[in-house]
Coordinates of C-alpha atoms in Angstrom, one line a residue:
M20 CA -22.6 -10.1 -30.3
S21 CA -23.9 -13.5 -30.0
T22 CA -20.4 -14.9 -30.4
T23 CA -19.1 -12.7 -27.7
T24 CA -21.9 -13.8 -25.4
Q25 CA -21.2 -17.4 -26.1
Q26 CA -17.5 -17.0 -25.3
N27 CA -18.3 -15.2 -22.1
D28 CA -20.5 -18.1 -21.0
V29 CA -17.5 -20.4 -21.1
N30 CA -15.2 -20.2 -18.1
F31 CA -13.0 -22.3 -16.0
Y32 CA -15.9 -23.7 -14.0
N33 CA -17.9 -25.1 -16.9
C34 CA -15.1 -25.8 -19.5
K35 CA -14.6 -29.2 -17.8
K36 CA -17.2 -31.0 -15.7
G37 CA -17.2 -33.8 -13.1
F38 CA -15.5 -34.6 -9.8
M39 CA -12.4 -35.9 -11.5
S40 CA -11.9 -32.7 -13.4
W41 CA -11.5 -31.0 -10.1
A42 CA -9.6 -33.7 -8.4
Y43 CA -6.9 -33.8 -11.0
T44 CA -7.0 -30.1 -12.1
L45 CA -3.8 -28.2 -12.7
D46 CA -5.7 -24.9 -13.1
H47 CA -4.5 -22.5 -10.5
K48 CA -8.0 -20.9 -10.2
R49 CA -9.7 -24.2 -9.4
I50 CA -6.9 -25.0 -6.9
G51 CA -7.4 -21.6 -5.3
I52 CA -11.2 -22.2 -5.0
M53 CA -10.5 -25.5 -3.3
Y54 CA -8.1 -23.9 -0.9
L55 CA -10.7 -21.2 -0.2
V56 CA -13.4 -23.7 0.6
A57 CA -11.1 -25.8 2.8
S58 CA -9.6 -22.8 4.7
C59 CA -13.1 -21.3 5.3
V60 CA -14.2 -24.6 6.8
A61 CA -11.2 -24.4 9.1
L62 CA -12.2 -20.8 10.0
F63 CA -15.6 -22.0 11.2
A64 CA -14.1 -24.9 13.1
G65 CA -11.5 -22.7 14.8
G66 CA -14.2 -20.1 15.4
A67 CA -16.5 -22.7 17.1
F68 CA -13.7 -23.5 19.6
A69 CA -13.3 -19.8 20.2
L70 CA -17.0 -19.4 21.1
M71 CA -16.8 -22.4 23.4
I72 CA -13.8 -20.7 25.2
R73 CA -15.7 -17.5 25.6
A74 CA -18.9 -19.3 26.8
Q75 CA -16.8 -20.9 29.5
L76 CA -15.3 -17.6 30.6
A77 CA -18.5 -15.6 30.5
T78 CA -18.9 -16.2 34.2
P79 CA -16.4 -17.2 36.9
G80 CA -18.3 -20.5 37.3
G81 CA -18.3 -21.3 33.6
M82 CA -20.3 -24.0 32.0
L83 CA -17.8 -26.8 32.8
P84 CA -17.7 -28.5 36.2
M85 CA -14.7 -27.3 38.2
T86 CA -12.9 -30.7 38.1
P87 CA -9.5 -31.6 36.7
E88 CA -10.8 -33.6 33.8
Y89 CA -12.8 -30.6 32.6
K90 CA -9.8 -28.3 33.0
D91 CA -8.2 -30.6 30.3
T92 CA -11.3 -30.2 28.2
Y93 CA -10.8 -26.4 28.3
N94 CA -7.1 -26.8 27.6
M95 CA -8.1 -28.8 24.5
W96 CA -10.4 -26.1 23.3
F97 CA -7.8 -23.4 23.2
T98 CA -5.2 -25.8 21.8
L99 CA -7.4 -26.8 18.9
H100 CA -8.5 -23.2 18.4
G101 CA -4.9 -22.1 18.0
V102 CA -3.7 -25.1 15.9
I103 CA -6.7 -24.9 13.5
M104 CA -6.7 -21.1 13.1
V105 CA -2.9 -20.8 12.7
F106 CA -2.0 -23.8 10.6
L107 CA -5.2 -24.5 8.7
F108 CA -6.7 -21.1 8.2
I109 CA -4.6 -18.0 8.6
I110 CA -1.4 -19.2 7.0
P111 CA -3.0 -20.6 3.9
A112 CA -6.1 -18.4 3.6
I113 CA -4.7 -15.4 1.6
P114 CA -1.5 -16.9 -0.1
A115 CA -2.9 -20.3 -1.0
A116 CA -6.6 -19.3 -1.7
I117 CA -6.7 -15.7 -2.9
G118 CA -3.0 -15.7 -4.0
N119 CA -3.4 -18.9 -6.0
F120 CA -6.4 -17.5 -7.9
I121 CA -5.1 -13.9 -8.4
L122 CA -1.3 -14.1 -8.7
P123 CA -1.1 -15.6 -12.2
L124 CA -3.9 -13.3 -13.4
M125 CA -2.0 -10.3 -11.9
V126 CA 1.3 -11.2 -13.6
G127 CA -0.5 -11.9 -17.0
A128 CA 0.3 -15.6 -17.0
K129 CA -1.8 -18.6 -17.9
D130 CA -0.9 -20.5 -14.7
V131 CA 1.7 -20.7 -12.0
A132 CA 5.2 -21.9 -13.0
F133 CA 4.7 -25.5 -11.6
P134 CA 1.0 -26.5 -11.9
R135 CA 1.6 -30.1 -10.7
M136 CA 3.5 -28.9 -7.6
N137 CA 0.6 -26.5 -7.0
L138 CA -1.9 -29.5 -7.0
A139 CA 0.5 -31.5 -4.8
S140 CA 0.6 -28.5 -2.4
F141 CA -3.2 -28.7 -2.0
Y142 CA -3.2 -32.4 -1.4
L143 CA -0.5 -32.0 1.2
Y144 CA -2.8 -29.5 2.9
V145 CA -5.6 -32.0 2.8
I146 CA -3.4 -34.8 4.1
G147 CA -2.1 -32.6 6.9
A148 CA -5.6 -31.4 7.8
S149 CA -6.8 -35.1 7.8
I150 CA -4.0 -36.1 10.1
A151 CA -4.9 -33.2 12.4
L152 CA -8.6 -34.2 12.3
Y153 CA -7.6 -37.8 13.3
G154 CA -5.6 -36.3 16.2
I155 CA -8.7 -34.4 17.3
V156 CA -11.3 -37.1 17.2
G157 CA -9.1 -40.3 17.3
G158 CA -7.0 -39.6 20.5
E159 CA -8.0 -41.1 23.8
T160 CA -6.9 -38.1 25.7
P161 CA -7.3 -34.4 24.6
L162 CA -4.4 -32.4 23.3
T163 CA -3.6 -29.7 25.8
T164 CA -0.3 -28.3 24.8
G165 CA -1.4 -25.1 23.2
W166 CA -0.4 -24.4 19.6
T167 CA 3.2 -23.8 20.7
F168 CA 3.9 -27.4 21.9
Y169 CA 6.3 -26.2 24.6
L170 CA 8.6 -28.7 26.2
P171 CA 8.9 -30.5 28.6
Y172 CA 5.1 -30.6 28.9
S173 CA 4.5 -31.7 25.3
K174 CA 6.9 -34.6 25.9
E175 CA 5.2 -35.7 29.1
T176 CA 1.5 -35.2 28.3
A177 CA -0.6 -38.1 27.0
G178 CA -2.4 -36.1 24.3
A179 CA -2.0 -36.7 20.6
V180 CA 1.2 -34.6 20.4
I181 CA 2.9 -36.8 17.8
T182 CA -0.2 -36.8 15.5
M183 CA -0.7 -33.0 15.6
T184 CA 3.0 -32.1 15.2
F185 CA 3.2 -34.5 12.3
A186 CA 0.2 -32.8 10.8
A187 CA 1.9 -29.4 11.2
F188 CA 5.0 -31.0 9.6
V189 CA 3.0 -32.1 6.5
L190 CA 1.3 -28.7 6.3
G191 CA 4.7 -27.1 6.3
F192 CA 5.6 -28.8 3.0
S193 CA 2.3 -27.5 1.5
S194 CA 3.4 -24.0 2.5
I195 CA 6.9 -24.5 1.0
F196 CA 5.6 -25.8 -2.3
T197 CA 3.3 -22.7 -2.6
G198 CA 6.2 -20.4 -1.8
I199 CA 8.5 -21.9 -4.4
N200 CA 5.8 -21.7 -7.0
F201 CA 5.0 -18.1 -6.4
I202 CA 8.7 -17.0 -6.4
V203 CA 9.4 -18.7 -9.7
T204 CA 6.1 -17.4 -11.2
I205 CA 6.9 -13.8 -10.3
H206 CA 10.5 -14.1 -11.6
K207 CA 9.8 -15.9 -14.9
L208 CA 6.2 -15.4 -16.0
R209 CA 5.6 -11.7 -15.7
A210 CA 3.9 -10.1 -18.7
P211 CA 6.0 -8.1 -21.1
G212 CA 6.3 -4.6 -19.8
M213 CA 5.8 -5.6 -16.1
S214 CA 9.2 -4.6 -14.5
W215 CA 9.7 -5.2 -10.8
Y216 CA 8.6 -1.6 -9.9
K217 CA 5.5 -1.9 -12.1
M218 CA 4.2 -5.0 -10.2
P219 CA 1.1 -4.5 -8.2
L220 CA 1.8 -4.3 -4.5
L221 CA 0.0 -7.5 -3.7
L222 CA 2.6 -9.3 -5.8
W223 CA 5.4 -7.7 -3.7
A224 CA 3.6 -8.9 -0.6
L225 CA 3.2 -12.4 -1.9
Y226 CA 6.8 -12.5 -3.0
A227 CA 8.1 -11.5 0.5
T228 CA 5.7 -14.0 2.0
S229 CA 7.1 -16.7 -0.2
I230 CA 10.6 -16.0 0.8
L231 CA 9.6 -16.5 4.4
Q232 CA 7.7 -19.7 3.6
V233 CA 10.7 -21.2 1.9
L234 CA 13.4 -20.2 4.3
A235 CA 11.6 -20.4 7.7
T236 CA 9.2 -23.3 7.4
P237 CA 12.0 -26.0 7.2
V238 CA 13.1 -24.9 10.7
L239 CA 9.7 -25.6 12.1
G240 CA 9.6 -29.0 10.3
I241 CA 13.0 -30.0 11.7
T242 CA 11.9 -28.8 15.2
L243 CA 8.7 -30.8 15.2
M244 CA 10.5 -33.9 14.0
L245 CA 13.0 -33.5 16.8
L246 CA 10.1 -33.3 19.2
I247 CA 8.6 -36.5 17.8
A248 CA 12.1 -38.1 18.1
E249 CA 12.2 -36.9 21.7
R250 CA 8.9 -38.6 22.6
T251 CA 9.6 -41.8 20.7
L252 CA 13.3 -42.4 21.0
Q253 CA 14.2 -40.5 24.3
V254 CA 17.2 -38.8 22.6
G255 CA 17.6 -36.0 25.1
I256 CA 17.5 -32.9 22.8
F257 CA 14.9 -30.8 24.6
D258 CA 14.1 -32.9 27.8
P259 CA 16.1 -31.6 30.8
A260 CA 15.7 -35.0 32.5
L261 CA 17.7 -36.5 29.6
G262 CA 20.2 -33.7 29.4
G263 CA 18.3 -31.7 26.9
D264 CA 17.4 -28.0 26.9
P265 CA 13.7 -27.0 26.7
V266 CA 14.7 -23.4 25.9
L267 CA 16.4 -24.7 22.7
F268 CA 12.9 -25.8 21.5
Q269 CA 11.6 -22.2 22.1
H270 CA 14.5 -20.8 20.1
F271 CA 13.8 -23.1 17.2
F272 CA 10.0 -22.7 17.4
W273 CA 10.0 -18.9 17.5
F274 CA 12.7 -18.7 14.8
Y275 CA 9.9 -19.9 12.5
S276 CA 6.9 -18.7 14.3
H277 CA 7.7 -15.0 14.4
P278 CA 8.4 -14.9 10.7
A279 CA 5.2 -16.9 10.4
V280 CA 3.4 -13.9 11.9
Y281 CA 4.5 -12.0 8.8
I282 CA 3.6 -15.0 6.6
M283 CA 0.1 -14.3 7.9
I284 CA 0.0 -10.5 7.8
L285 CA 2.1 -9.6 4.7
P286 CA -0.4 -10.9 2.1
G287 CA -3.1 -9.0 3.9
M288 CA -1.1 -5.9 3.7
G289 CA -0.9 -6.5 -0.1
I290 CA -4.6 -6.7 -0.4
I291 CA -5.1 -3.5 1.6
S292 CA -2.8 -1.7 -0.8
E293 CA -4.9 -2.8 -3.8
V294 CA -8.2 -2.0 -2.1
I295 CA -7.3 1.4 -0.8
S296 CA -5.8 2.6 -4.1
C297 CA -8.8 1.3 -6.0
F298 CA -11.6 2.8 -3.9
S299 CA -9.6 6.1 -3.4
R300 CA -9.4 6.4 -7.2
K301 CA -5.8 7.6 -6.7
V302 CA -2.2 6.5 -7.4
I303 CA -1.0 4.9 -4.2
F304 CA 1.3 7.1 -2.2
G305 CA 4.8 5.9 -1.7
Y306 CA 4.7 2.9 -4.1
K307 CA 8.4 2.0 -3.8
A308 CA 8.4 2.5 0.0
I309 CA 5.5 0.1 0.4
A310 CA 7.1 -2.4 -2.0
N311 CA 10.5 -2.3 -0.3
S312 CA 9.0 -2.4 3.2
S313 CA 7.6 -5.8 2.4
I314 CA 11.1 -7.1 1.7
A315 CA 12.4 -5.3 4.8
I316 CA 9.8 -7.0 7.0
A317 CA 10.7 -10.4 5.6
V318 CA 14.4 -9.8 6.3
I319 CA 14.1 -8.3 9.8
S320 CA 11.5 -10.8 10.9
F321 CA 14.2 -13.5 11.0
L322 CA 16.0 -11.5 13.7
V323 CA 13.4 -10.9 16.4
W324 CA 12.4 -14.3 17.7
G325 CA 14.0 -13.7 21.1
H326 CA 11.4 -11.1 22.1
H327 CA 9.1 -14.1 22.9
M328 CA 11.7 -15.3 25.4
F329 CA 12.5 -12.3 27.6
L330 CA 11.6 -14.3 30.7
S331 CA 13.2 -17.6 29.6
G332 CA 16.6 -16.8 31.2
Q333 CA 18.4 -15.5 28.2
S334 CA 21.1 -12.9 28.9
V335 CA 20.2 -9.2 29.4
Y336 CA 22.4 -8.2 26.5
A337 CA 20.5 -10.6 24.2
G338 CA 17.3 -9.2 25.5
L339 CA 18.4 -5.7 24.7
V340 CA 19.3 -6.6 21.1
F341 CA 16.1 -8.4 20.5
S342 CA 14.1 -5.5 22.0
F343 CA 15.9 -3.1 19.6
L344 CA 15.3 -5.3 16.6
T345 CA 11.6 -5.7 17.6
F346 CA 11.2 -1.9 17.5
L347 CA 13.1 -1.9 14.2
V348 CA 10.7 -4.3 12.5
A349 CA 7.8 -2.0 13.4
I350 CA 9.2 0.7 11.1
P351 CA 8.4 -1.0 7.8
S352 CA 4.9 -1.7 9.0
A353 CA 4.5 2.0 10.1
I354 CA 5.7 3.0 6.6
K355 CA 2.9 1.1 5.0
V356 CA 0.3 2.6 7.3
F357 CA 1.6 6.1 6.7
N358 CA 1.4 5.6 3.0
W359 CA -2.1 4.1 3.1
V360 CA -3.3 7.1 5.1
A361 CA -1.5 9.5 2.8
T362 CA -3.3 7.8 -0.2
L363 CA -6.6 8.5 1.5
H364 CA -5.8 12.2 1.9
R365 CA -7.9 14.3 -0.5
A366 CA -8.9 11.2 -2.4
S367 CA -12.3 10.5 -4.0
I368 CA -13.2 7.7 -1.6
T369 CA -16.1 5.4 -2.2
F370 CA -17.3 3.1 0.6
E371 CA -18.0 -0.3 -1.0
A372 CA -17.7 -3.3 1.2
P373 CA -14.0 -4.1 0.5
M374 CA -13.1 -0.5 1.4
C375 CA -15.1 -0.7 4.6
Y376 CA -13.0 -3.7 5.6
A377 CA -9.8 -2.0 4.5
L378 CA -10.6 1.0 6.7
S379 CA -11.4 -1.4 9.6
F380 CA -8.0 -3.0 9.0
L381 CA -6.3 0.4 9.3
F382 CA -7.9 1.1 12.6
L383 CA -7.5 -2.3 14.1
F384 CA -4.0 -3.1 12.8
T385 CA -2.8 0.3 14.1
I386 CA -4.1 -0.6 17.6
G387 CA -2.4 -4.1 17.2
G388 CA 0.9 -2.5 16.2
L389 CA 0.9 0.1 18.9
T390 CA 0.0 -2.3 21.7
G391 CA 2.9 -4.4 20.7
L392 CA 5.4 -1.8 21.7
P393 CA 5.0 -2.4 25.5
L394 CA 5.7 -6.1 24.7
A395 CA 8.9 -5.2 22.9
T396 CA 10.1 -3.2 26.0
L397 CA 11.9 -5.4 28.5
S398 CA 10.5 -3.8 31.7
T399 CA 6.8 -3.8 30.6
D400 CA 6.9 -7.2 29.0
I401 CA 7.8 -8.7 32.4
V402 CA 4.5 -7.4 33.7
L403 CA 2.3 -8.2 30.7
H404 CA 3.8 -11.5 29.7
D405 CA 1.3 -14.5 29.6
T406 CA -1.6 -12.2 30.4
Y407 CA -4.7 -11.4 28.5
Y408 CA -2.9 -8.3 27.2
V409 CA -0.9 -10.6 24.9
V410 CA -4.1 -12.3 23.8
A411 CA -5.7 -9.0 22.9
H412 CA -2.6 -7.7 21.1
F413 CA -2.2 -10.9 19.1
H414 CA -5.8 -10.9 18.0
Y415 CA -5.7 -7.2 17.0
V416 CA -2.8 -8.1 14.7
M417 CA -4.0 -11.5 13.5
F418 CA -7.8 -11.1 13.3
G419 CA -7.9 -7.3 13.1
G420 CA -5.1 -7.4 10.6
T421 CA -5.0 -10.6 8.6
V422 CA -8.6 -11.9 8.9
I423 CA -10.1 -8.5 8.2
A424 CA -7.8 -8.1 5.2
F425 CA -8.9 -11.6 4.1
F426 CA -12.5 -10.4 4.3
A427 CA -11.6 -7.3 2.3
G428 CA -9.9 -9.4 -0.4
L429 CA -12.7 -11.9 -0.4
H430 CA -15.2 -9.1 -1.2
F431 CA -12.9 -7.4 -3.6
Y432 CA -12.1 -10.5 -5.7
W433 CA -15.4 -12.4 -5.2
P434 CA -17.0 -11.0 -8.5
K435 CA -13.8 -12.1 -10.4
M436 CA -13.8 -15.5 -8.7
V437 CA -17.5 -16.5 -9.1
G438 CA -18.9 -14.1 -11.6
K439 CA -21.6 -12.9 -9.3
M440 CA -22.2 -9.7 -7.3
Y441 CA -23.2 -9.9 -3.7
N442 CA -25.7 -7.8 -1.8
E443 CA -23.7 -4.6 -1.1
T444 CA -25.9 -3.4 1.8
V445 CA -25.8 -6.7 3.6
A446 CA -22.1 -6.9 3.1
K447 CA -21.7 -3.4 4.8
I448 CA -24.0 -4.4 7.7
A449 CA -21.9 -7.6 8.2
C450 CA -18.7 -5.5 8.2
L451 CA -20.2 -3.2 10.9
I452 CA -21.2 -6.1 13.1
V453 CA -17.8 -7.8 12.7
F454 CA -16.1 -4.5 13.6
I455 CA -18.3 -3.9 16.7
G456 CA -18.1 -7.5 17.8
F457 CA -14.3 -7.7 17.4
N458 CA -13.7 -4.6 19.5
V459 CA -16.1 -5.6 22.2
T460 CA -14.4 -9.0 22.4
F461 CA -10.8 -8.0 22.4
F462 CA -10.5 -4.4 23.7
S463 CA -11.9 -5.5 27.0
Q464 CA -9.1 -8.0 27.2
F465 CA -6.5 -5.3 27.4
F466 CA -8.0 -4.3 30.8
L467 CA -7.9 -8.0 31.9
G468 CA -4.3 -8.3 31.0
Y469 CA -3.3 -5.0 32.5
T470 CA -4.8 -6.0 35.8
G471 CA -3.0 -9.4 35.8
M472 CA -5.6 -11.9 34.4
P473 CA -3.4 -14.8 33.2
R474 CA -4.3 -16.4 29.8
R475 CA -5.3 -20.1 29.4
Y476 CA -7.1 -20.2 32.8
F477 CA -10.6 -21.7 32.6
T478 CA -11.9 -19.8 35.6
Y479 CA -11.1 -16.6 37.6
D480 CA -11.6 -15.0 41.0
S481 CA -15.4 -14.2 41.3
S482 CA -14.7 -11.4 43.8
N483 CA -12.8 -9.4 41.2
E484 CA -15.7 -7.3 39.7
L485 CA -13.5 -5.9 36.9
W486 CA -12.6 -9.4 35.6
S487 CA -16.2 -10.5 35.8
Q488 CA -17.4 -7.5 33.8
M489 CA -14.6 -7.6 31.2
H490 CA -15.0 -11.3 30.6
G491 CA -18.7 -10.8 30.3
F492 CA -18.2 -8.0 27.7
S493 CA -15.6 -10.1 25.9
S494 CA -18.0 -13.1 25.6
I495 CA -20.9 -11.0 24.4
G496 CA -18.6 -9.5 21.8
A497 CA -17.4 -12.9 20.6
F498 CA -21.0 -14.0 19.8
I499 CA -21.7 -10.7 18.1
L500 CA -18.5 -11.3 16.0
G501 CA -19.6 -14.8 15.2
F502 CA -23.0 -13.5 14.1
G503 CA -21.4 -11.0 11.8
V504 CA -19.1 -13.6 10.2
L505 CA -22.2 -15.8 9.7
I506 CA -24.0 -12.9 7.9
L507 CA -20.9 -12.2 5.8
F508 CA -20.6 -15.8 4.4
S509 CA -24.4 -16.2 4.1
N510 CA -24.4 -13.1 1.9
L511 CA -21.5 -14.4 -0.3
L512 CA -23.1 -17.8 -0.7
A513 CA -26.5 -16.3 -1.5
S514 CA -24.9 -14.4 -4.4
L515 CA -24.1 -17.7 -6.0
F516 CA -27.8 -18.3 -6.5
S517 CA -28.7 -14.7 -7.6
D518 CA -28.9 -13.4 -11.1
R519 CA -26.6 -10.4 -10.5
K520 CA -23.8 -11.2 -12.9
A521 CA -20.5 -9.4 -12.3
P522 CA -19.0 -7.3 -15.1
N523 CA -15.4 -8.0 -15.9
N524 CA -14.2 -5.0 -13.9
P525 CA -16.9 -4.0 -11.4
W526 CA -14.6 -1.8 -9.3
G527 CA -12.8 0.0 -12.1
A528 CA -9.4 -1.4 -11.0
T529 CA -6.3 -1.0 -13.1
T530 CA -4.3 -4.2 -12.6
M531 CA -4.1 -7.0 -15.2
D532 CA -6.3 -9.4 -13.3
W533 CA -9.3 -7.2 -14.1
E534 CA -8.7 -7.4 -17.8
T535 CA -10.1 -10.9 -18.0
Q536 CA -13.7 -11.9 -18.0
S537 CA -15.5 -12.7 -14.7
P538 CA -15.1 -15.6 -14.0
P539 CA -12.0 -16.1 -16.2
I540 CA -11.6 -18.5 -19.0
L541 CA -9.3 -21.6 -18.5
E542 CA -6.4 -19.9 -20.2
N543 CA -6.9 -16.7 -18.2
F544 CA -6.5 -14.3 -21.2
S545 CA -7.7 -14.5 -24.8
E546 CA -4.4 -13.2 -26.0
D547 CA -1.5 -15.7 -26.3
V548 CA 0.9 -13.3 -24.5
P549 CA -0.9 -10.4 -22.7
V550 CA 1.1 -7.2 -22.5
M551 CA 1.0 -4.8 -19.7
K552 CA -0.4 -1.6 -21.2
K553 CA -0.1 0.8 -18.2
A554 CA 1.4 0.8 -14.7
P555 CA -0.9 -0.2 -11.8
Y556 CA -2.8 2.4 -9.9
E557 CA -3.1 4.9 -12.8
Y558 CA -6.4 6.4 -11.6
D559 CA -5.6 10.0 -12.1

């Protein structure tokens, strides 16, 4: 017994000590933890800019003086909110942080296929984030382009466009490295007995995400380099004054950025599959349909970029095709939602914090998906384009979907990651506050958009009572949401100093990652070659 206890006291945290053991680590778990810390810092930075935006819009007069230079200050806030949240938090949060930690455990491997490439990926993330930080604090004029860097404005403005686009270029390589590693790891390092259709659904989601990262991200990288060349060399690719075409930039940008939406949401869908099955104590309904729908989303998402450009002057026939394909890509997502709900039917559901977040995801993501249909329709998109309706829809998908799924995964895997249990009651209270705050913030924005309130304006007509009320509600909701997120992370951090040690499998889950100790040993498994003994989700 004493020997077992001694073995369990040795884990990947304390097997090697010192700063250099972390700086040069090749262990996927340590790299995942470093990604987790970095992406959470980005979440708080991006969230701070969001609160500043909502504080400005709480009243028509705002808190900034109504002068042109302060308009640029507001433009900088929403630009940095978008750039930080998209490139530094949402894209890497689940694949690079939770995925890095869990994927090798889930396939029964000792590490990813290319550990040195994995470490290089993290340092590329750090370098890209550092360049972005320099662009934020080192520029003489604020960056005001928005996260889309549309031309010709991004060529003409004096902001730190080159610095920020180069930062996104470097971050793209980090994403590609992670994708290559995950694809090879899933192909080559699966435990004996784990065939493709015995893989946990989170692995299917990460596999589909990796395909998108590897194939789509280079397009963004090339596009951003062309933008830099346009500003520095005046080559005339996108600038109409030089014979270029600004709409070509939009084609290139959205060819990456719409698949990027699924780079963000697919890993979250994988987490939801794990959580719902575990806390329903039931075999997940429609396993193959969910697995195949992940691949279908990855394939179809390459064909729908044109729905962002219905008003750009593209032909009516192209608009019709892109509209049809956009409705088509909704089908695999609907298949997932249907199967998750079917799994809940007549299940023995327990409501621990990860499950509370998963149920929140189901509600919020469904709203996000359904409100996307009017934007896929040519006639209604013309009315709603560039209004707060788009802002609300986007956040119901990205925050209500991806970020809520990230919170679900964080609470689900936290005991495995750190070896400590958090306060369950506080976690549920935080989930409730986040849910209420999110809906107060963004549901009101549907009304703003429907009545024509444009996005990216730093003031609005004070005589419009509906806009004043809805903006007020939205701002109050944002601060409730921020308070809930603060409680969430405070609870998790407090668990690190508690004496509530986590058992190896606190949730009674059935995938291989729960067969190791909490936190795992350096080699992940005590066996040289762990063997998959039963299929995932065998709860019945």
